[in-house]
Structure formats: structure tokens, C-alpha cells
Amino acid sequence: MTDRLIINDPVYGFTEVPRGLLCDIIKHPYFQRLHRIRQLGLAGLVYPGAQHTRFLHSLGAYHLMHRAIESLTSKGVFIFDSEIEAVEAAILMHDMGHGPFSHVLEKVFIDGVSHEDISLMMMEEINSELHGQLNLAIKIFKDDYGKRFLHELICSQLDMDRLDYLCRDSFFTGVREGNIGAERIIQTLNVHDDRLVVEQKGLLSVENYLMARRLMYWQVYLHKTATSGETVLTAALRRAKELAQRDVALFASPALRFFLYNHVDAQTFHSGPRCLELFAELDDSDVINALKVWRHHDDRVLALLADAFINRRLFKVEVLQEPPSEERLQSLRAAIASRLGITADEAAYFVSTRRETKEMYSTTADGIGILYPDESIRDVASVSSLIDSETADCADHKLYLYYMRTD
């Protein structure tokens, strides 16, 4: 047995993981569960190649973290071996709290608990099993550690999570506009006054990264067809949740049943291990298998929504400049109610609006500092020809109207 686990990554080539703590994390059921959760949720409805998993993304983020640490230490940034292992462990585990189909389950089944909160709970559970070996990793993840730049490598406007998902999602979708020079950015990283910065020679690469991220959001993550699929799925799960609250019998795995038939909030998660254990049992297959069965349920609304999702009969999408009038919404609901033989209240499941906002760069969050040879630091928005301080926070907006076709 070698002292390293060698993984052939389709994006970066061979990635090596030293045996010990990091391999123990990868072998843990919480991490192995990420094999069964697709990274891009419903983007596969538009880009059929987008079938990669959060497991693969997490390993990719680890690889970039390892390369970033190598780059920083080569420039004289002192990082203890224990800190290197801890920050690499933290980036491996950063996405463990994601539920099936990205954020859909959070919106319907969980009240006031984010996937970051759940990731932290899972880290703490693994830490208990490993007798405190993750104490430092958790401190870095929570930004409770003295070397702040280590946390910024995990969570900032230029972190290893974002660098990997742009490279990887561009690769698997075939959207070349999202391709970035991750290695070039990593080679220009540095630390100044305990903050992660980019040397001046990396400015063009950072500009390309910010532009690519903006393009990927509108072309992939918030593509109107992908968001239509998410709207159908959300409506189906909301209907199932409503029926469950009325004690209507529904097919579901034990884990999915728990979240259907119970109100789950932060207090529920923290009251005992059962909720976290059941969440860790959930993956994409629980939802898909339930929807396949729900297509034949006696409740017509649930059956129609489940069938629309499984057989890709998605809602029609209109991109609007102004919110639709109440008269327009009532007209759509009336037409759908008449066509499907359901009530106007039930027809509301088949009509919805959604507003999406995405900024290229935020000047209110911790920014991206550009390090000049005289050791001065300037925010990228103040020196970039593409992003200036007056327009950096100006976000793109899109307003979507979704409704079931009645033809």
C-alpha cells in the first residue's frame, strides 16, 4: 500500500491525498454520500454532460487548495504542517451539508438552516468520532483562527471552492466561457497583513475569473430552463409537504418521510442526532424515486407535477421587464384550473414568479486585494478596467414567470 491515495481527476489529472486524516474523511459515509448528489442539480436538463457530483467537486477543491498552499509557502508564507492538514480537511468537507438537488430541499423542508450550518454539524460529528482531530479544521472553517487568510482560501470572493466549480462546471457543461486560468491565479496568490491578495501580475486573470463567473451564472446556474425544472420540483415537493401535513399517505424513503411529515428547523437539528442522521441519508435518488411513484398518486396536483418533472414537461418561462399584473396571474391560474379540472387555489402550484439578482463583484464583502510591488494594496474594483468602484455592486436582474402550458 502506498502512503497516498491517487485519484485521476478529469479536469486536473492525477490528484494525491496522503493517507491518514484526509483519507479518513473521504472514507466517511457523510463524504461518500456526495457521490449521490449531483453538483449542478438541474442544469443537466440543459447541458446533458453536467452529471458530475459534489464528491468530485470536493476533491477538486482539495487539489486546488493543495496547490495554493504550495504556492504560498514557496513565497515564504509560513504555514505549519498541522495548519496545512486542517485547511485541506476543511475544504474537503465544505459541501457535505448540501441536500438533494442543491438548494431545493432547503427551500421546502428546512426552516432557517443553511447547507453551511449542516456542513458544520457534520464536521463536528466526524470530529467527535475522530477524537478531536478536526478541532483546528473547524476553527478555520468558522473563521475563528488567528490566520485569517486560511479561512479566505475556503470562503471569500476568490476561494478554492469557486475556482474549482467554475473550472469543473465549464468542463462538464461544455460552456467554454466559464473556463478560467485557475493555476495562473493560484501562482499569483500571496498574503499581506494576514489577508489573501493577488499580485499585480495576476490582475488580468482575476478580471477573467470575475467575468467568467458572471457568464456561468446566467448561462448555466440560472439558465431559464434549469430554473423551470427547479420550479416544477419545488412545487411538487411543496404539494407533497402539504399533503403530508394533512396525513395523506405518500410513498417515501424513511429519510424523506421524516422531512415530509415533520416541521424541521434549527432547533430540530440541534435537539439530537436523529435529524442529522436522517438528513445524511437523503440524496438525489430519494427524491427521484418518490416522484416516480407520486406520478400515480390519487392527488391530481401532485401526480401532474411529479409527471412533469420526471418526463421533462417543464413550465413555460417568460423573461419579463416588469412584474406580471395580478390580472395576468389570475388569468393564467383560471386557464390552468379549467384545463386540468382543479381548483383555482390548486392551480397556484402551476404558476409562479422568481426574481434573480447576481452581481459580478461585491465591494461590501471582503474584497479582492491587488498587491503592488511597493506593497500597497488596492481593491480590484479601483484598478480594473472591467470593474470600477461605481458599477461593481450593480447587479444584473432577471424576472421569470413560470406556468404550465395549457395547449
CSV table of C-alpha atoms in Angstrom, one decimal:
chain,number,residue,atom,x,y,z
A,1,MET,CA,0.0,0.0,0.0
A,2,THR,CA,1.3,3.4,-1.0
A,3,ASP,CA,1.3,6.3,1.5
A,4,ARG,CA,-1.0,8.3,-0.8
A,5,LEU,CA,-4.4,7.8,-2.4
A,6,ILE,CA,-4.1,8.7,-6.1
A,7,ILE,CA,-7.2,9.9,-7.9
A,8,ASN,CA,-7.4,10.6,-11.7
A,9,ASP,CA,-9.4,13.9,-11.9
A,10,PRO,CA,-10.8,14.6,-15.4
A,11,VAL,CA,-10.1,18.3,-15.0
A,12,TYR,CA,-6.6,18.4,-13.3
A,13,GLY,CA,-5.2,14.9,-13.9
A,14,PHE,CA,-3.7,12.9,-11.0
A,15,THR,CA,-4.5,14.2,-7.5
A,16,GLU,CA,-2.7,12.7,-4.5
A,17,VAL,CA,-4.2,12.6,-1.0
A,18,PRO,CA,-2.0,11.5,1.9
A,19,ARG,CA,-3.3,8.6,3.9
A,20,GLY,CA,-4.3,9.4,7.4
A,21,LEU,CA,-6.8,12.1,8.5
A,22,LEU,CA,-7.7,13.3,4.9
A,23,CYS,CA,-8.4,9.7,3.7
A,24,ASP,CA,-10.4,9.0,6.8
A,25,ILE,CA,-12.6,12.0,5.9
A,26,ILE,CA,-13.0,10.7,2.3
A,27,LYS,CA,-14.0,7.2,3.6
A,28,HIS,CA,-16.6,8.6,6.0
A,29,PRO,CA,-20.3,7.9,5.0
A,30,TYR,CA,-21.0,11.7,5.2
A,31,PHE,CA,-18.4,12.3,2.5
A,32,GLN,CA,-19.3,9.2,0.4
A,33,ARG,CA,-22.9,10.4,0.3
A,34,LEU,CA,-21.6,13.2,-2.0
A,35,HIS,CA,-21.2,10.5,-4.7
A,36,ARG,CA,-25.0,10.5,-4.9
A,37,ILE,CA,-25.6,14.3,-5.2
A,38,ARG,CA,-25.1,16.0,-8.5
A,39,GLN,CA,-23.1,19.2,-8.4
A,40,LEU,CA,-25.2,21.2,-10.8
A,41,GLY,CA,-28.7,20.0,-9.7
A,42,LEU,CA,-31.0,20.6,-12.7
A,43,ALA,CA,-28.5,22.1,-15.1
A,44,GLY,CA,-28.4,18.6,-16.7
A,45,LEU,CA,-31.8,19.4,-18.2
A,46,VAL,CA,-30.0,21.9,-20.4
A,47,TYR,CA,-26.4,20.5,-20.5
A,48,PRO,CA,-26.6,16.7,-20.6
A,49,GLY,CA,-23.0,16.3,-19.7
A,50,ALA,CA,-23.5,18.0,-16.3
A,51,GLN,CA,-23.7,14.8,-14.3
A,52,HIS,CA,-20.6,15.3,-12.1
A,53,THR,CA,-21.1,15.1,-8.3
A,54,ARG,CA,-20.3,17.1,-5.3
A,55,PHE,CA,-17.8,14.3,-4.4
A,56,LEU,CA,-15.8,15.1,-7.4
A,57,HIS,CA,-16.0,18.9,-6.8
A,58,SER,CA,-14.9,18.5,-3.2
A,59,LEU,CA,-11.8,16.5,-4.3
A,60,GLY,CA,-11.1,19.2,-6.9
A,61,ALA,CA,-11.3,22.0,-4.4
A,62,TYR,CA,-8.9,20.0,-2.2
A,63,HIS,CA,-6.5,19.7,-5.1
A,64,LEU,CA,-6.6,23.5,-5.7
A,65,MET,CA,-6.1,24.1,-2.0
A,66,HIS,CA,-3.0,21.9,-2.0
A,67,ARG,CA,-1.6,23.8,-5.0
A,68,ALA,CA,-2.4,27.2,-3.3
A,69,ILE,CA,-0.6,26.1,-0.1
A,70,GLU,CA,2.4,25.1,-2.2
A,71,SER,CA,2.4,28.4,-4.0
A,72,LEU,CA,2.1,30.5,-0.8
A,73,THR,CA,4.8,28.5,1.1
A,74,SER,CA,7.2,28.9,-1.8
A,75,LYS,CA,6.9,32.7,-1.4
A,76,GLY,CA,7.9,32.5,2.3
A,77,VAL,CA,4.4,32.4,3.8
A,78,PHE,CA,4.9,30.3,6.9
A,79,ILE,CA,2.2,27.7,7.5
A,80,PHE,CA,2.6,24.8,10.0
A,81,ASP,CA,2.1,21.3,8.7
A,82,SER,CA,-0.9,21.0,11.2
A,83,GLU,CA,-2.5,24.1,9.6
A,84,ILE,CA,-2.0,22.7,6.1
A,85,GLU,CA,-3.7,19.4,7.0
A,86,ALA,CA,-6.5,21.4,8.8
A,87,VAL,CA,-7.3,23.7,5.9
A,88,GLU,CA,-7.2,20.9,3.4
A,89,ALA,CA,-9.6,18.9,5.6
A,90,ALA,CA,-11.9,21.9,5.9
A,91,ILE,CA,-12.1,22.4,2.1
A,92,LEU,CA,-12.8,18.7,1.6
A,93,MET,CA,-15.8,18.9,4.0
A,94,HIS,CA,-17.1,22.3,3.0
A,95,ASP,CA,-20.0,21.0,0.9
A,96,MET,CA,-21.1,18.0,3.0
A,97,GLY,CA,-24.3,19.7,4.1
A,98,HIS,CA,-25.8,20.0,0.7
A,99,GLY,CA,-29.1,18.3,0.2
A,100,PRO,CA,-30.5,16.7,-3.0
A,101,PHE,CA,-30.8,19.0,-6.0
A,102,SER,CA,-28.7,21.7,-4.4
A,103,HIS,CA,-30.9,24.3,-2.6
A,104,VAL,CA,-34.3,22.9,-3.5
A,105,LEU,CA,-34.7,20.8,-0.3
A,106,GLU,CA,-33.6,23.7,1.9
A,107,LYS,CA,-36.4,25.9,0.5
A,108,VAL,CA,-39.1,23.4,1.1
A,109,PHE,CA,-38.3,21.1,4.0
A,110,ILE,CA,-35.9,23.0,6.3
A,111,ASP,CA,-36.6,26.3,8.1
A,112,GLY,CA,-33.7,28.5,8.9
A,113,VAL,CA,-30.9,26.1,8.4
A,114,SER,CA,-28.4,26.6,5.6
A,115,HIS,CA,-26.2,23.9,4.0
A,116,GLU,CA,-23.2,25.6,5.6
A,117,ASP,CA,-24.8,25.1,9.0
A,118,ILE,CA,-25.4,21.4,8.2
A,119,SER,CA,-21.8,21.0,6.9
A,120,LEU,CA,-20.5,22.4,10.3
A,121,MET,CA,-22.8,19.9,12.2
A,122,MET,CA,-21.4,17.1,10.1
A,123,MET,CA,-17.8,18.2,10.7
A,124,GLU,CA,-18.4,18.3,14.4
A,125,GLU,CA,-20.0,14.8,14.3
A,126,ILE,CA,-16.9,13.4,12.4
A,127,ASN,CA,-14.7,15.3,14.8
A,128,SER,CA,-16.3,13.5,17.7
A,129,GLU,CA,-15.7,10.2,16.0
A,130,LEU,CA,-12.1,11.1,15.3
A,131,HIS,CA,-11.5,12.3,19.0
A,132,GLY,CA,-10.9,15.9,18.2
A,133,GLN,CA,-8.6,15.6,15.2
A,134,LEU,CA,-10.7,18.2,13.3
A,135,ASN,CA,-10.6,20.9,16.0
A,136,LEU,CA,-8.3,23.1,14.0
A,137,ALA,CA,-10.1,22.5,10.7
A,138,ILE,CA,-13.4,23.6,12.3
A,139,LYS,CA,-11.8,26.7,13.7
A,140,ILE,CA,-10.5,27.7,10.3
A,141,PHE,CA,-13.9,26.9,8.7
A,142,LYS,CA,-15.7,29.1,11.2
A,143,ASP,CA,-13.1,31.9,10.8
A,144,ASP,CA,-12.2,31.5,14.5
A,145,TYR,CA,-8.5,31.0,13.9
A,146,GLY,CA,-5.7,33.6,14.1
A,147,LYS,CA,-4.5,33.2,10.5
A,148,ARG,CA,-7.5,34.7,8.6
A,149,PHE,CA,-6.1,34.0,5.2
A,150,LEU,CA,-6.6,30.3,5.7
A,151,HIS,CA,-10.3,30.9,6.0
A,152,GLU,CA,-10.3,33.1,2.9
A,153,LEU,CA,-8.8,30.2,0.9
A,154,ILE,CA,-12.1,28.3,1.8
A,155,CYS,CA,-14.6,31.1,1.8
A,156,SER,CA,-14.1,34.5,0.1
A,157,GLN,CA,-14.7,36.2,-3.3
A,158,LEU,CA,-11.7,34.3,-4.6
A,159,ASP,CA,-11.6,30.9,-2.9
A,160,MET,CA,-10.7,27.4,-3.9
A,161,ASP,CA,-14.4,26.3,-3.9
A,162,ARG,CA,-15.3,28.9,-6.6
A,163,LEU,CA,-12.2,28.3,-8.6
A,164,ASP,CA,-12.9,24.6,-8.8
A,165,TYR,CA,-16.6,24.8,-9.6
A,166,LEU,CA,-16.0,27.3,-12.4
A,167,CYS,CA,-13.3,25.0,-14.0
A,168,ARG,CA,-15.3,21.9,-13.4
A,169,ASP,CA,-18.7,23.1,-14.4
A,170,SER,CA,-17.3,24.7,-17.5
A,171,PHE,CA,-15.6,21.4,-18.4
A,172,PHE,CA,-18.7,19.2,-17.9
A,173,THR,CA,-21.3,21.6,-19.5
A,174,GLY,CA,-19.0,22.5,-22.4
A,175,VAL,CA,-19.6,26.2,-21.7
A,176,ARG,CA,-16.1,27.4,-22.6
A,177,GLU,CA,-16.9,31.0,-21.5
A,178,GLY,CA,-16.6,29.7,-17.9
A,179,ASN,CA,-13.1,28.4,-18.4
A,180,ILE,CA,-10.6,30.3,-16.1
A,181,GLY,CA,-6.9,30.2,-15.5
A,182,ALA,CA,-7.1,28.7,-12.0
A,183,GLU,CA,-3.4,27.7,-11.9
A,184,ARG,CA,-2.4,31.2,-13.0
A,185,ILE,CA,-4.5,32.8,-10.2
A,186,ILE,CA,-3.0,30.3,-7.7
A,187,GLN,CA,0.5,31.2,-8.7
A,188,THR,CA,-0.1,34.9,-8.2
A,189,LEU,CA,-1.7,34.5,-4.7
A,190,ASN,CA,0.2,36.0,-1.7
A,191,VAL,CA,-0.5,37.0,1.9
A,192,HIS,CA,-0.2,40.6,3.1
A,193,ASP,CA,-1.2,41.6,6.7
A,194,ASP,CA,-2.9,38.3,7.2
A,195,ARG,CA,-5.1,38.8,4.1
A,196,LEU,CA,-5.1,36.8,0.9
A,197,VAL,CA,-4.2,39.0,-2.0
A,198,VAL,CA,-3.3,38.7,-5.7
A,199,GLU,CA,0.0,40.1,-7.0
A,200,GLN,CA,-0.4,42.8,-9.7
A,201,LYS,CA,0.6,40.4,-12.5
A,202,GLY,CA,-2.5,38.4,-11.8
A,203,LEU,CA,-4.9,41.2,-12.3
A,204,LEU,CA,-6.0,40.1,-15.8
A,205,SER,CA,-6.6,36.6,-14.6
A,206,VAL,CA,-8.8,37.9,-11.8
A,207,GLU,CA,-10.8,40.0,-14.3
A,208,ASN,CA,-11.3,36.9,-16.5
A,209,TYR,CA,-12.4,34.9,-13.4
A,210,LEU,CA,-15.0,37.5,-12.4
A,211,MET,CA,-16.3,37.8,-15.9
A,212,ALA,CA,-16.4,34.0,-16.3
A,213,ARG,CA,-18.3,33.6,-13.1
A,214,ARG,CA,-20.9,36.2,-14.2
A,215,LEU,CA,-21.4,34.4,-17.5
A,216,MET,CA,-21.7,31.0,-15.9
A,217,TYR,CA,-24.4,32.2,-13.5
A,218,TRP,CA,-26.6,33.4,-16.3
A,219,GLN,CA,-25.7,30.7,-18.9
A,220,VAL,CA,-25.7,27.7,-16.6
A,221,TYR,CA,-26.7,28.1,-12.9
A,222,LEU,CA,-29.6,30.5,-13.6
A,223,HIS,CA,-30.5,29.3,-17.1
A,224,LYS,CA,-34.2,29.7,-17.6
A,225,THR,CA,-34.8,26.1,-18.4
A,226,ALA,CA,-32.8,24.8,-15.4
A,227,THR,CA,-34.8,27.2,-13.1
A,228,SER,CA,-38.0,26.0,-14.7
A,229,GLY,CA,-37.1,22.4,-13.7
A,230,GLU,CA,-36.3,23.7,-10.2
A,231,THR,CA,-39.7,25.4,-10.0
A,232,VAL,CA,-41.5,22.2,-11.0
A,233,LEU,CA,-39.6,20.2,-8.5
A,234,THR,CA,-40.1,22.8,-5.7
A,235,ALA,CA,-43.9,22.9,-6.5
A,236,ALA,CA,-44.1,19.0,-6.4
A,237,LEU,CA,-42.3,18.9,-3.0
A,238,ARG,CA,-44.4,21.7,-1.6
A,239,ARG,CA,-47.6,19.9,-2.6
A,240,ALA,CA,-46.2,16.6,-1.1
A,241,LYS,CA,-45.4,18.5,2.1
A,242,GLU,CA,-48.9,20.0,2.2
A,243,LEU,CA,-50.5,16.5,1.8
A,244,ALA,CA,-48.2,15.1,4.4
A,245,GLN,CA,-49.3,17.8,6.9
A,246,ARG,CA,-52.9,16.5,6.3
A,247,ASP,CA,-51.7,13.0,7.0
A,248,VAL,CA,-52.2,11.8,3.4
A,249,ALA,CA,-50.3,8.6,2.7
A,250,LEU,CA,-47.2,9.2,0.5
A,251,PHE,CA,-44.5,6.9,-0.7
A,252,ALA,CA,-41.1,8.0,0.6
A,253,SER,CA,-37.9,6.6,1.9
A,254,PRO,CA,-37.6,6.8,5.7
A,255,ALA,CA,-35.3,9.8,5.5
A,256,LEU,CA,-37.6,11.7,3.1
A,257,ARG,CA,-40.7,10.7,5.1
A,258,PHE,CA,-39.2,12.4,8.2
A,259,PHE,CA,-38.8,15.7,6.4
A,260,LEU,CA,-42.2,15.5,4.7
A,261,TYR,CA,-44.2,14.7,7.9
A,262,ASN,CA,-42.3,16.9,10.4
A,263,HIS,CA,-41.5,20.6,10.7
A,264,VAL,CA,-37.7,20.8,10.7
A,265,ASP,CA,-35.9,23.9,11.9
A,266,ALA,CA,-32.6,24.8,13.6
A,267,GLN,CA,-33.9,23.6,17.0
A,268,THR,CA,-34.9,20.2,15.5
A,269,PHE,CA,-31.4,19.8,14.1
A,270,HIS,CA,-29.7,20.7,17.4
A,271,SER,CA,-32.1,18.7,19.6
A,272,GLY,CA,-30.4,15.4,18.9
A,273,PRO,CA,-28.5,13.3,16.4
A,274,ARG,CA,-31.6,11.8,14.7
A,275,CYS,CA,-32.3,14.7,12.4
A,276,LEU,CA,-28.8,15.0,11.1
A,277,GLU,CA,-28.6,11.2,10.7
A,278,LEU,CA,-31.7,11.2,8.5
A,279,PHE,CA,-30.5,14.2,6.5
A,280,ALA,CA,-27.3,12.3,5.8
A,281,GLU,CA,-29.4,9.5,4.4
A,282,LEU,CA,-31.0,11.8,1.8
A,283,ASP,CA,-29.6,12.1,-1.7
A,284,ASP,CA,-30.9,12.6,-5.3
A,285,SER,CA,-32.3,9.1,-5.6
A,286,ASP,CA,-34.7,9.5,-2.6
A,287,VAL,CA,-36.4,12.4,-4.4
A,288,ILE,CA,-36.4,10.9,-7.9
A,289,ASN,CA,-37.8,7.5,-6.7
A,290,ALA,CA,-40.6,9.3,-4.7
A,291,LEU,CA,-41.5,11.4,-7.7
A,292,LYS,CA,-41.7,8.3,-10.0
A,293,VAL,CA,-44.2,6.8,-7.6
A,294,TRP,CA,-46.1,10.1,-7.0
A,295,ARG,CA,-47.0,10.3,-10.7
A,296,HIS,CA,-49.6,7.7,-9.9
A,297,HIS,CA,-50.9,9.3,-6.7
A,298,ASP,CA,-54.7,9.9,-6.3
A,299,ASP,CA,-53.9,13.6,-5.7
A,300,ARG,CA,-54.1,15.1,-9.2
A,301,VAL,CA,-51.9,18.1,-8.5
A,302,LEU,CA,-49.1,16.0,-7.1
A,303,ALA,CA,-49.4,13.5,-9.9
A,304,LEU,CA,-49.3,16.2,-12.6
A,305,LEU,CA,-46.3,17.9,-11.0
A,306,ALA,CA,-44.4,14.7,-10.5
A,307,ASP,CA,-45.0,13.6,-14.0
A,308,ALA,CA,-44.0,17.0,-15.4
A,309,PHE,CA,-40.6,16.7,-13.6
A,310,ILE,CA,-39.9,13.0,-14.4
A,311,ASN,CA,-40.8,13.3,-18.1
A,312,ARG,CA,-39.3,16.8,-18.6
A,313,ARG,CA,-42.6,18.6,-19.3
A,314,LEU,CA,-41.4,21.8,-17.7
A,315,PHE,CA,-43.2,25.0,-17.2
A,316,LYS,CA,-43.1,27.6,-19.9
A,317,VAL,CA,-40.8,30.5,-19.0
A,318,GLU,CA,-41.2,34.2,-19.8
A,319,VAL,CA,-38.4,36.7,-19.0
A,320,LEU,CA,-40.1,39.9,-18.1
A,321,GLN,CA,-39.0,43.5,-17.6
A,322,GLU,CA,-41.8,44.2,-15.1
A,323,PRO,CA,-43.7,42.0,-12.6
A,324,PRO,CA,-46.8,40.5,-14.2
A,325,SER,CA,-50.1,42.1,-13.2
A,326,GLU,CA,-52.4,40.3,-10.8
A,327,GLU,CA,-54.9,40.1,-13.6
A,328,ARG,CA,-52.4,38.2,-15.8
A,329,LEU,CA,-51.7,35.8,-12.9
A,330,GLN,CA,-55.4,35.2,-12.2
A,331,SER,CA,-56.0,34.6,-15.9
A,332,LEU,CA,-53.2,32.0,-16.1
A,333,ARG,CA,-54.5,30.3,-13.0
A,334,ALA,CA,-58.1,30.2,-14.3
A,335,ALA,CA,-57.0,28.8,-17.6
A,336,ILE,CA,-54.9,26.1,-15.9
A,337,ALA,CA,-57.7,25.2,-13.5
A,338,SER,CA,-60.2,24.8,-16.3
A,339,ARG,CA,-57.8,22.8,-18.4
A,340,LEU,CA,-56.7,20.4,-15.6
A,341,GLY,CA,-60.0,20.2,-13.8
A,342,ILE,CA,-58.6,21.6,-10.5
A,343,THR,CA,-59.5,24.5,-8.2
A,344,ALA,CA,-58.1,28.0,-8.6
A,345,ASP,CA,-56.1,27.5,-5.4
A,346,GLU,CA,-54.6,24.3,-6.7
A,347,ALA,CA,-53.7,26.0,-9.9
A,348,ALA,CA,-51.4,28.3,-8.0
A,349,TYR,CA,-49.0,25.4,-7.9
A,350,PHE,CA,-48.6,25.7,-11.6
A,351,VAL,CA,-48.0,29.5,-11.8
A,352,SER,CA,-45.1,31.3,-10.1
A,353,THR,CA,-42.6,34.2,-10.5
A,354,ARG,CA,-39.0,34.4,-9.5
A,355,ARG,CA,-36.6,37.3,-9.4
A,356,GLU,CA,-32.9,36.5,-9.7
A,357,THR,CA,-30.1,39.0,-8.9
A,358,LYS,CA,-26.4,38.4,-9.5
A,359,GLU,CA,-23.6,40.9,-9.1
A,360,MET,CA,-20.2,40.5,-10.7
A,361,TYR,CA,-18.3,41.7,-7.6
A,362,SER,CA,-19.2,42.9,-4.2
A,363,THR,CA,-17.5,45.9,-2.6
A,364,THR,CA,-19.4,45.4,0.6
A,365,ALA,CA,-18.0,41.9,1.3
A,366,ASP,CA,-14.3,41.3,1.9
A,367,GLY,CA,-12.8,42.3,-1.5
A,368,ILE,CA,-10.0,41.0,-3.7
A,369,GLY,CA,-6.9,43.0,-2.9
A,370,ILE,CA,-4.3,43.5,-5.6
A,371,LEU,CA,-0.7,43.6,-4.3
A,372,TYR,CA,1.7,46.1,-6.0
A,373,PRO,CA,5.5,46.0,-5.9
A,374,ASP,CA,5.6,48.8,-3.4
A,375,GLU,CA,3.5,46.6,-1.1
A,376,SER,CA,0.4,48.8,-1.4
A,377,ILE,CA,-2.9,47.0,-1.6
A,378,ARG,CA,-5.7,48.2,-3.9
A,379,ASP,CA,-9.1,46.7,-4.3
A,380,VAL,CA,-9.7,45.2,-7.7
A,381,ALA,CA,-12.7,47.5,-8.3
A,382,SER,CA,-10.4,50.5,-8.0
A,383,VAL,CA,-7.8,49.4,-10.6
A,384,SER,CA,-9.7,47.1,-13.0
A,385,SER,CA,-10.7,48.4,-16.4
A,386,LEU,CA,-13.7,46.0,-16.4
A,387,ILE,CA,-14.9,46.6,-12.8
A,388,ASP,CA,-14.9,50.1,-11.5
A,389,SER,CA,-15.9,51.2,-8.0
A,390,GLU,CA,-19.0,52.9,-9.2
A,391,THR,CA,-20.5,49.9,-11.0
A,392,ALA,CA,-19.0,47.0,-9.1
A,393,ASP,CA,-22.1,46.5,-6.9
A,394,CYS,CA,-24.6,47.0,-9.8
A,395,ALA,CA,-26.3,43.6,-10.1
A,396,ASP,CA,-27.9,42.1,-13.1
A,397,HIS,CA,-31.6,41.3,-12.6
A,398,LYS,CA,-33.9,38.9,-14.3
A,399,LEU,CA,-37.6,38.3,-13.6
A,400,TYR,CA,-39.0,35.0,-14.6
A,401,LEU,CA,-42.7,34.0,-15.0
A,402,TYR,CA,-43.4,30.2,-15.0
A,403,TYR,CA,-46.6,28.5,-15.8
A,404,MET,CA,-47.8,25.1,-17.1
A,405,ARG,CA,-48.7,25.1,-20.8
A,406,THR,CA,-52.4,24.6,-21.4
A,407,ASP,CA,-52.1,23.7,-25.1
